[in-house]
Structure formats: structure tokens, C-alpha cells
Amino acid sequence: MKTAITELFGIERPIIQGGMHYVGFAELAAAVSNAGGLGIITGLTQKTPELLAREIARCRAMTDKPFGVNLTFLPTFSAPPYPEYISAIREGGVKIVETAGRSPEQYMPALKAAGIKVIHKCTSVRHSLKAEQIGCDAVSVDGFECGGHPGEDDMPNMILLPRAAEELSIPFVASGGMADGRSLVAALALGAAGINMGTRFIATKEAPVHENVKKAIVAATELDTRLVMRALRNTERVLTNKGVERLIEIEREKGRALKIDDILDEVAGVYPKVMIDGNMDAGAWSCGMVVGLINDIPTVKELIDRTIAEAERLIRRRLVGLLDGVPEEKQEKKARAVA
Ligand SMILES: Cc1cc2nc3c(=O)[nH]c(=O)nc-3n(C[C@H](O)[C@H](O)[C@H](O)COP(=O)(O)O)c2cc1C
């Protein structure tokens, strides 16, 4: 399946694994790239640029396919040393960077000078247009369904993706709520050139996280995520648990007067407790509504292969069949006869 995204990044399948804190290590990124998608190492999970350089080298030892690094520009007072992280990416020979959070504008000259292709993840048409204007090569359009930070517009992908298609000249992938071949076909129909998946990739054999996390994702339904930190304009979609219930209770009490310090116990330092120790009640960790569609823990290759196979089946049999006027129940029979 060739799209503007497979061509841009030199990959075989239009499927990207979004950067994920304490999940996007070399093992997962390499597995995704080896299966024909684009794996992404999460830059800031590596506490120093030197550690990121080591992680890039580990990933390169596991795959000879293209992979990328995520750089999340956080709204913090003490910013991580981004120029040094970019040097580690450049020196590691990585040619694709997924940016997220704040605009990457300030860092675009350094990234472009290193011949790096930039895909910026954002949650609105206006931010997508800004990304295009500052020279990003592609955008990951993240709808309200997404795990992590959906922004403050609450715009679901059914509207956001076609709006992005109307406005953008650069290619974009659909992010948020993507799980399988059905999502891929829908994303393509809405104008995207591929999909970006986060939550779905956590429930895979290769994802280097505690088994409790994978089991929690399989057990959860689409009703089990919550939005937190809205009062701070830093909304995050997370899987509910005892820590999140505590957090929401504090949010209720404080209302608009909420300060980050009020909820620090439930949001700071949570990722290692959840992802490494498997303590599922530690606090808030990003998770998408797509958990409702995740019922197994396949290998990354099984997941990507079946996503492409399902998409192909849907396009060739169901959609073309509908145009040919073949009733749906007969399409399967006809397809089996041809096979
Ligand atoms: C556990 C987890 C951690 C994440 N951490 C980051 C991150 O550090 N930086 C980032 O840009 N996006 C992060 N994301 C967002 C994903 O890259 C992706 O955009 C999102 O998960 C897509 O929505 P989905 O979960 O419905 O597939 C994270 C998502 C999850 C589930």
C-alpha cells in the first residue's frame, strides 16, 4: 500500500507508532519498523541526550529500516536541553523526527540542516497549517479520541480529518482511535495518508512494559478513559484507576482554582511506576478510547500484517463490491470462489 506517507518516509506500510513516554524504547520502535511501519523512540524518556544516543544505537542494532525519534516540547519552566537532543538524533543518523506539544518552529532550522523530515503532531487545523507554514513535511492529526493530550477543542476525527484534508497541502496521518484495518480504511477515506497508533501498540508482545499494563488495556472498555487537567489547559486522556479517581476528586473540590501542585502526587513520576513496576493504581497515564477495540496482545508484525490485510479486504471486497451492486452476504462467497 503506497501513500504520500510511505513515499515520504521510505516505509512499506502507512502505519506509524507515535512516541510514548516509557513505552517507546528501541524494542518497540525496531519491531514496528521491521514490520514495515515507522517505529518511534520517545526522546525525553531518555533522561539525557547521551542516553538517547545509546537508545538510537540499540535500535539501529535491531533494525536496518527507517525509524524516528519523538521530541515533545513540554510547557515546563526548566526545558530539557533540546539542542543537545537534536545533536544526538543527527549524530545517530536518524532522519525522521516526530514533534509534539509546542510548535517546533524554533528548532526547524537545526532539524532541516540535518536533512531530517519532521512530522508534527497536533490537534487542530490551525496548528496543522502553522506546521505546514514553518516547513514541517507532514502532520499527525490527533483527534479528541486520542490517548495523551487531545488539546482543548474537543474535535473528534470524523470532523477534524476531513477539515485537515480541506486545508493542508502536506500529507497527514490520522491519529487517535486507530486500531485496525477498519480505522485505516476510514482514515484514508477521510483524506489521511496513513495512521498513527499509540495505545494499540502498547498491547503487543514487544512493547517493553509490565504485563499488567497490557492486561489492563485488554480488560478496559471504551468507557474507561477520563479527561484530567482541563482546568490547567493541559487536558490529558488517561485510563481510569484509583489514582485518577483521587485526582478527579481534587479537581472537583478545587474547581478553576486548581494548581498543578494540588495533583502532583497523581501526575508526577507515575510512568515508571505503571510501565515498569506494573502498579496500575499509581496515577494518571495516557490511554485512548480505542482501548474499547483492543482485545488481544499480538506481536507487532501480526498486528501490522492483519491491519493491512483487513484494509485490503475491506477496500477490494466490501467497498468495491458495494459499487458493483453485489449484496454484502454474496461478496464473501464470491471472494472465496475467486480465491
Ligand atoms: C502511554 C502513552 C504515552 C504517550 N506519550 C507521549 C509522548 O511522550 N509524546 C507524544 O508526543 N505523544 C505521546 N503519546 C501520544 C501518542 O503518541 C499518540 O499520539 C496517541 O496515543 C494516539 O492516540 P491513540 O492512543 O488513540 O492511538 C502517548 C500516548 C500514550 C498512550
Coordinates of C-alpha atoms and ligand atoms in Angstrom, one line a residue:
M1 CA 0.0 0.0 0.0
K2 CA 1.7 3.2 -1.2
T3 CA 0.6 6.6 0.1
A4 CA 2.3 10.0 0.3
I5 CA 3.4 8.9 3.8
T6 CA 5.1 5.7 2.8
E7 CA 6.9 7.6 0.0
L8 CA 7.9 10.5 2.3
F9 CA 9.5 8.2 4.9
G10 CA 10.6 5.3 2.7
I11 CA 8.5 2.8 4.6
E12 CA 6.3 -0.1 3.3
R13 CA 3.1 0.4 5.3
P14 CA 1.4 3.7 6.2
I15 CA 1.4 2.9 9.9
I16 CA 3.3 5.0 12.5
Q17 CA 3.8 4.2 16.2
G18 CA 3.5 7.5 18.0
G19 CA 6.1 8.5 20.7
M20 CA 5.0 7.2 24.1
H21 CA 6.6 8.0 27.4
Y22 CA 8.2 4.9 29.0
V23 CA 6.8 2.7 26.1
G24 CA 8.7 4.0 23.0
F25 CA 12.0 2.2 23.7
A26 CA 14.2 0.7 21.0
E27 CA 12.5 -2.7 21.2
L28 CA 9.1 -1.4 20.2
A29 CA 10.4 1.1 17.6
A30 CA 12.5 -1.6 15.9
A31 CA 9.6 -4.1 15.9
V32 CA 7.3 -1.6 14.2
S33 CA 10.0 -0.6 11.6
N34 CA 10.8 -4.3 11.0
A35 CA 7.2 -4.9 10.3
G36 CA 7.2 -2.2 7.6
G37 CA 5.8 0.7 9.6
L38 CA 7.6 3.6 11.2
G39 CA 8.7 3.0 14.8
I40 CA 9.5 6.0 17.0
I41 CA 11.8 6.2 20.1
T42 CA 10.5 8.6 22.7
G43 CA 13.3 11.1 23.1
L44 CA 12.5 12.5 26.5
T45 CA 12.1 9.1 28.2
Q46 CA 15.9 9.0 27.8
K47 CA 16.9 11.3 30.7
T48 CA 20.0 12.8 28.9
P49 CA 21.0 13.3 25.2
E50 CA 23.8 10.7 25.8
L51 CA 21.2 8.1 26.9
L52 CA 19.2 9.0 23.8
A53 CA 22.3 8.4 21.6
R54 CA 22.6 4.9 23.2
E55 CA 19.0 4.1 22.6
I56 CA 19.3 5.1 19.0
A57 CA 22.3 2.9 18.6
R58 CA 20.4 0.0 20.3
C59 CA 17.5 0.5 17.8
R60 CA 19.9 0.6 14.9
A61 CA 21.3 -2.8 16.0
M62 CA 17.8 -4.2 15.9
T63 CA 16.6 -2.9 12.5
D64 CA 18.1 -1.6 9.2
K65 CA 14.7 0.1 8.4
P66 CA 14.0 3.7 8.9
F67 CA 12.8 4.8 12.4
G68 CA 12.2 8.1 14.1
V69 CA 12.6 9.9 17.4
N70 CA 9.8 11.8 19.2
L71 CA 10.6 15.2 20.7
T72 CA 7.9 16.5 22.9
F73 CA 8.1 20.2 23.6
L74 CA 6.7 20.5 27.1
P75 CA 5.2 23.5 28.8
T76 CA 7.8 23.4 31.6
F77 CA 9.9 26.1 33.2
S78 CA 13.1 24.1 33.0
A79 CA 13.2 23.0 29.4
P80 CA 15.2 19.9 28.6
P81 CA 18.3 20.6 26.5
Y82 CA 16.6 20.3 23.2
P83 CA 19.6 21.4 21.0
E84 CA 21.6 18.6 22.6
Y85 CA 18.8 16.0 22.0
I86 CA 18.7 17.2 18.3
S87 CA 22.5 16.7 18.1
A88 CA 22.1 13.1 19.4
I89 CA 19.4 12.5 16.8
R90 CA 21.6 14.0 14.0
E91 CA 24.7 12.1 15.0
G92 CA 22.8 8.9 15.3
G93 CA 21.8 9.3 11.7
V94 CA 18.1 9.4 12.4
K95 CA 16.3 11.1 9.5
I96 CA 12.7 11.4 10.9
V97 CA 11.5 13.3 13.9
E98 CA 8.0 13.4 15.3
T99 CA 7.5 16.7 17.2
A100 CA 4.6 17.3 19.6
G101 CA 3.4 19.7 22.3
R102 CA 4.5 23.2 21.5
S103 CA 5.4 24.4 17.9
P104 CA 8.8 23.1 16.8
E105 CA 9.4 26.4 14.9
Q106 CA 12.5 27.4 16.9
Y107 CA 14.2 24.0 16.2
M108 CA 13.2 23.7 12.5
P109 CA 16.5 25.3 11.1
A110 CA 18.6 22.7 13.1
L111 CA 16.4 19.8 12.1
K112 CA 16.3 20.8 8.4
A113 CA 20.0 21.5 8.3
A114 CA 20.5 17.9 9.3
G115 CA 18.3 16.6 6.5
I116 CA 15.6 15.5 9.0
K117 CA 12.0 15.1 7.9
V118 CA 9.6 16.5 10.5
I119 CA 6.1 15.2 11.3
H120 CA 4.4 17.4 13.8
K121 CA 1.6 16.1 15.9
C122 CA -1.2 18.5 16.6
T123 CA -4.9 18.6 17.5
S124 CA -6.3 21.4 15.3
V125 CA -6.5 22.6 11.7
R126 CA -4.9 25.9 12.7
H127 CA -1.9 24.2 14.3
S128 CA -1.6 21.9 11.3
L129 CA -1.5 24.9 9.0
K130 CA 1.1 26.5 11.1
A131 CA 3.2 23.3 11.0
E132 CA 2.9 23.4 7.2
Q133 CA 3.9 27.0 7.1
I134 CA 7.1 26.6 9.2
G135 CA 8.3 23.8 6.9
C136 CA 7.1 20.5 8.5
D137 CA 7.0 17.7 6.0
A138 CA 3.8 16.1 7.4
V139 CA 1.3 16.3 10.2
S140 CA -0.1 13.8 12.6
V141 CA -3.7 15.0 13.2
D142 CA -4.7 13.9 16.7
G143 CA -8.4 13.8 17.3
F144 CA -10.3 14.1 20.6
E145 CA -10.4 10.3 21.0
C146 CA -6.6 10.1 21.4
G147 CA -4.6 8.9 24.3
G148 CA -2.5 11.6 25.7
H149 CA -3.1 15.3 25.1
P150 CA -6.1 16.0 22.8
G151 CA -5.9 19.8 23.2
E152 CA -8.8 21.9 24.3
D153 CA -11.0 22.0 21.1
D154 CA -12.6 18.5 21.7
M155 CA -12.8 17.9 17.9
P156 CA -13.3 14.2 17.0
N157 CA -11.5 12.8 14.0
M158 CA -14.7 12.4 12.0
I159 CA -14.7 16.2 11.6
L160 CA -11.0 17.0 12.2
L161 CA -9.6 14.8 9.4
P162 CA -11.8 16.0 6.5
R163 CA -11.2 19.6 7.7
A164 CA -7.5 19.0 7.7
A165 CA -7.8 17.5 4.2
E166 CA -9.6 20.6 3.0
E167 CA -6.9 22.9 4.2
L168 CA -3.5 21.1 4.1
S169 CA -1.1 20.7 1.2
I170 CA 1.3 18.4 3.0
P171 CA 0.4 14.8 3.8
F172 CA -1.1 13.9 7.1
V173 CA -1.8 10.8 9.1
A174 CA -4.9 10.2 11.3
S175 CA -4.1 9.8 15.0
G176 CA -6.4 8.9 17.9
G177 CA -8.7 5.9 18.0
M178 CA -6.9 3.9 15.3
A179 CA -6.8 0.2 15.9
D180 CA -7.1 -2.0 12.8
G181 CA -7.9 -2.2 9.1
R182 CA -11.2 -0.6 9.6
S183 CA -9.6 2.5 11.1
L184 CA -7.0 2.6 8.3
V185 CA -9.7 2.5 5.5
A186 CA -11.8 5.1 7.3
A187 CA -8.7 7.4 7.7
L188 CA -7.8 7.0 4.1
A189 CA -11.4 7.8 3.1
L190 CA -11.3 11.0 5.2
G191 CA -8.2 12.2 3.4
A192 CA -5.4 10.9 5.6
A193 CA -2.4 9.2 4.0
G194 CA -2.0 6.7 6.9
I195 CA -2.5 6.2 10.6
N196 CA -0.6 6.9 13.8
M197 CA -1.3 4.5 16.7
G198 CA -0.4 4.8 20.3
T199 CA -2.5 2.8 22.8
R200 CA -2.9 -0.1 20.3
F201 CA 0.9 -0.7 20.2
I202 CA 1.2 -0.9 24.0
A203 CA -0.8 -4.2 23.9
T204 CA 1.7 -6.0 21.8
K205 CA 4.2 -8.7 22.7
E206 CA 7.2 -6.5 22.0
A207 CA 6.1 -3.4 23.9
P208 CA 8.6 -3.3 26.8
V209 CA 6.1 -2.6 29.6
H210 CA 4.8 -4.6 32.5
E211 CA 2.2 -7.3 31.7
N212 CA -0.3 -5.6 34.0
V213 CA -0.4 -2.6 31.6
K214 CA -1.2 -4.9 28.6
K215 CA -3.8 -6.8 30.6
A216 CA -5.5 -3.5 31.8
I217 CA -5.8 -2.3 28.2
V218 CA -7.3 -5.6 27.1
A219 CA -9.8 -5.6 30.0
A220 CA -10.8 -1.9 29.6
T221 CA -13.8 -0.7 27.6
E222 CA -14.3 2.5 25.6
L223 CA -15.9 3.9 28.7
D224 CA -12.9 3.7 30.9
T225 CA -10.8 6.7 29.9
R226 CA -11.1 10.1 31.7
L227 CA -10.0 13.6 30.9
V228 CA -7.9 15.2 33.5
M229 CA -6.1 18.6 34.0
R230 CA -8.7 20.5 32.0
A231 CA -8.6 23.4 34.5
L232 CA -4.9 23.7 33.8
R233 CA -5.5 23.8 30.0
N234 CA -3.3 20.7 29.8
T235 CA -6.0 18.2 29.2
E236 CA -4.9 14.6 29.1
R237 CA -6.9 11.4 28.3
V238 CA -5.9 8.7 30.8
L239 CA -7.1 5.3 31.8
T240 CA -9.2 5.5 35.0
N241 CA -7.8 3.9 38.2
K242 CA -7.7 4.7 41.9
G243 CA -5.1 7.4 41.5
V244 CA -7.1 9.0 38.7
E245 CA -10.3 8.9 40.9
R246 CA -8.4 10.7 43.6
L247 CA -7.2 13.3 41.1
I248 CA -10.7 13.9 39.8
E249 CA -12.0 14.3 43.3
I250 CA -9.3 17.0 44.0
E251 CA -10.2 18.7 40.7
R252 CA -13.9 18.8 41.7
E253 CA -13.0 20.3 45.1
K254 CA -10.7 23.0 43.7
G255 CA -12.6 23.8 40.5
R256 CA -11.0 26.6 38.5
A257 CA -8.6 27.4 41.3
L258 CA -6.7 24.1 40.6
K259 CA -2.9 24.3 40.7
I260 CA -0.6 21.7 39.4
D261 CA 0.8 21.3 42.9
D262 CA -2.6 20.1 44.1
I263 CA -2.4 17.0 41.9
L264 CA 1.4 16.4 41.8
D265 CA 1.2 13.0 43.5
E266 CA -1.2 11.7 40.9
V267 CA 0.6 13.0 37.8
A268 CA 4.4 13.3 38.6
G269 CA 6.7 10.3 38.3
V270 CA 3.7 8.0 37.5
Y271 CA 5.1 6.4 34.3
P272 CA 7.9 4.3 35.7
K273 CA 5.5 3.1 38.5
V274 CA 3.0 2.0 35.9
M275 CA 5.1 0.9 33.0
I276 CA 8.0 -0.7 34.8
D277 CA 6.5 -1.8 38.2
G278 CA 3.0 -2.6 36.9
N279 CA 1.4 -0.6 39.7
M280 CA -1.9 0.1 38.0
D281 CA -3.3 2.5 40.6
A282 CA -0.3 4.8 40.7
G283 CA -1.9 7.7 38.9
A284 CA -2.6 9.2 35.5
W285 CA -1.1 7.6 32.4
S286 CA -2.2 8.4 28.9
C287 CA -4.6 6.0 27.2
G288 CA -7.0 6.3 24.3
M289 CA -10.7 5.5 24.0
V290 CA -9.5 2.9 21.5
V291 CA -9.0 0.5 24.4
G292 CA -12.6 -0.5 23.7
L293 CA -11.3 -2.0 20.4
I294 CA -8.3 -3.8 21.9
N295 CA -8.9 -7.4 22.8
D296 CA -5.6 -9.2 22.4
I297 CA -1.8 -9.0 22.7
P298 CA -0.4 -9.9 19.2
T299 CA 3.1 -9.4 18.0
V300 CA 3.7 -6.1 16.3
K301 CA 4.1 -7.9 13.0
E302 CA 0.8 -9.8 13.4
L303 CA -0.9 -6.5 14.3
I304 CA 0.5 -4.7 11.2
D305 CA 0.1 -7.6 8.8
R306 CA -3.6 -8.1 9.8
T307 CA -4.3 -4.4 9.7
I308 CA -3.1 -4.2 6.1
A309 CA -4.8 -7.4 5.2
E310 CA -8.1 -6.3 6.7
A311 CA -7.9 -2.9 5.0
E312 CA -7.3 -4.6 1.6
R313 CA -10.2 -6.9 2.2
L314 CA -12.5 -4.0 3.1
I315 CA -11.5 -2.0 0.1
R316 CA -11.5 -4.8 -2.5
R317 CA -14.4 -6.8 -1.3
R318 CA -16.8 -4.7 0.8
L319 CA -16.4 -1.3 -0.8
V320 CA -15.8 -2.2 -4.5
G321 CA -18.4 -5.0 -4.0
L322 CA -21.0 -2.4 -2.9
L323 CA -20.3 -0.3 -6.1
D324 CA -20.7 -3.5 -8.2
G325 CA -24.1 -3.9 -6.7
V326 CA -23.2 -7.3 -5.0
P327 CA -25.2 -7.8 -1.8
E328 CA -22.8 -8.0 1.2
E329 CA -23.5 -11.6 2.0
K330 CA -22.7 -12.6 -1.5
Q331 CA -19.4 -10.7 -1.6
E332 CA -17.7 -13.1 0.8
K333 CA -18.9 -16.1 -1.2
K334 CA -17.8 -14.5 -4.5
A335 CA -14.4 -13.6 -3.0
R336 CA -13.9 -17.2 -1.7
A337 CA -14.8 -18.6 -5.1
V338 CA -12.2 -16.3 -6.7
A339 CA -9.6 -17.2 -4.1
Ligands
LIG1 C1 1.1 5.8 27.3 C2 1.2 6.9 26.3 C3 2.2 7.8 26.4 C4 2.3 8.8 25.4 N1 3.4 9.7 25.5 C5 3.6 10.6 24.5 C6 4.7 11.4 24.5 O1 5.6 11.4 25.4 N2 4.8 12.3 23.5 C7 3.9 12.4 22.5 O2 4.1 13.2 21.6 N3 2.8 11.7 22.5 C8 2.6 10.8 23.5 N4 1.5 9.9 23.4 C9 0.5 10.1 22.3 C10 0.8 9.1 21.2 O3 2.0 9.3 20.5 C11 -0.4 9.1 20.2 O4 -0.4 10.4 19.6 C12 -1.7 8.8 20.7 O5 -1.6 7.7 21.6 C13 -2.7 8.4 19.6 O6 -3.9 8.1 20.2 P1 -4.4 6.5 20.4 O7 -3.8 6.2 21.8 O8 -5.9 6.6 20.4 O9 -3.8 5.7 19.3 C14 1.4 8.9 24.4 C15 0.3 8.0 24.4 C16 0.2 7.0 25.3 C17 -0.9 6.0 25.2

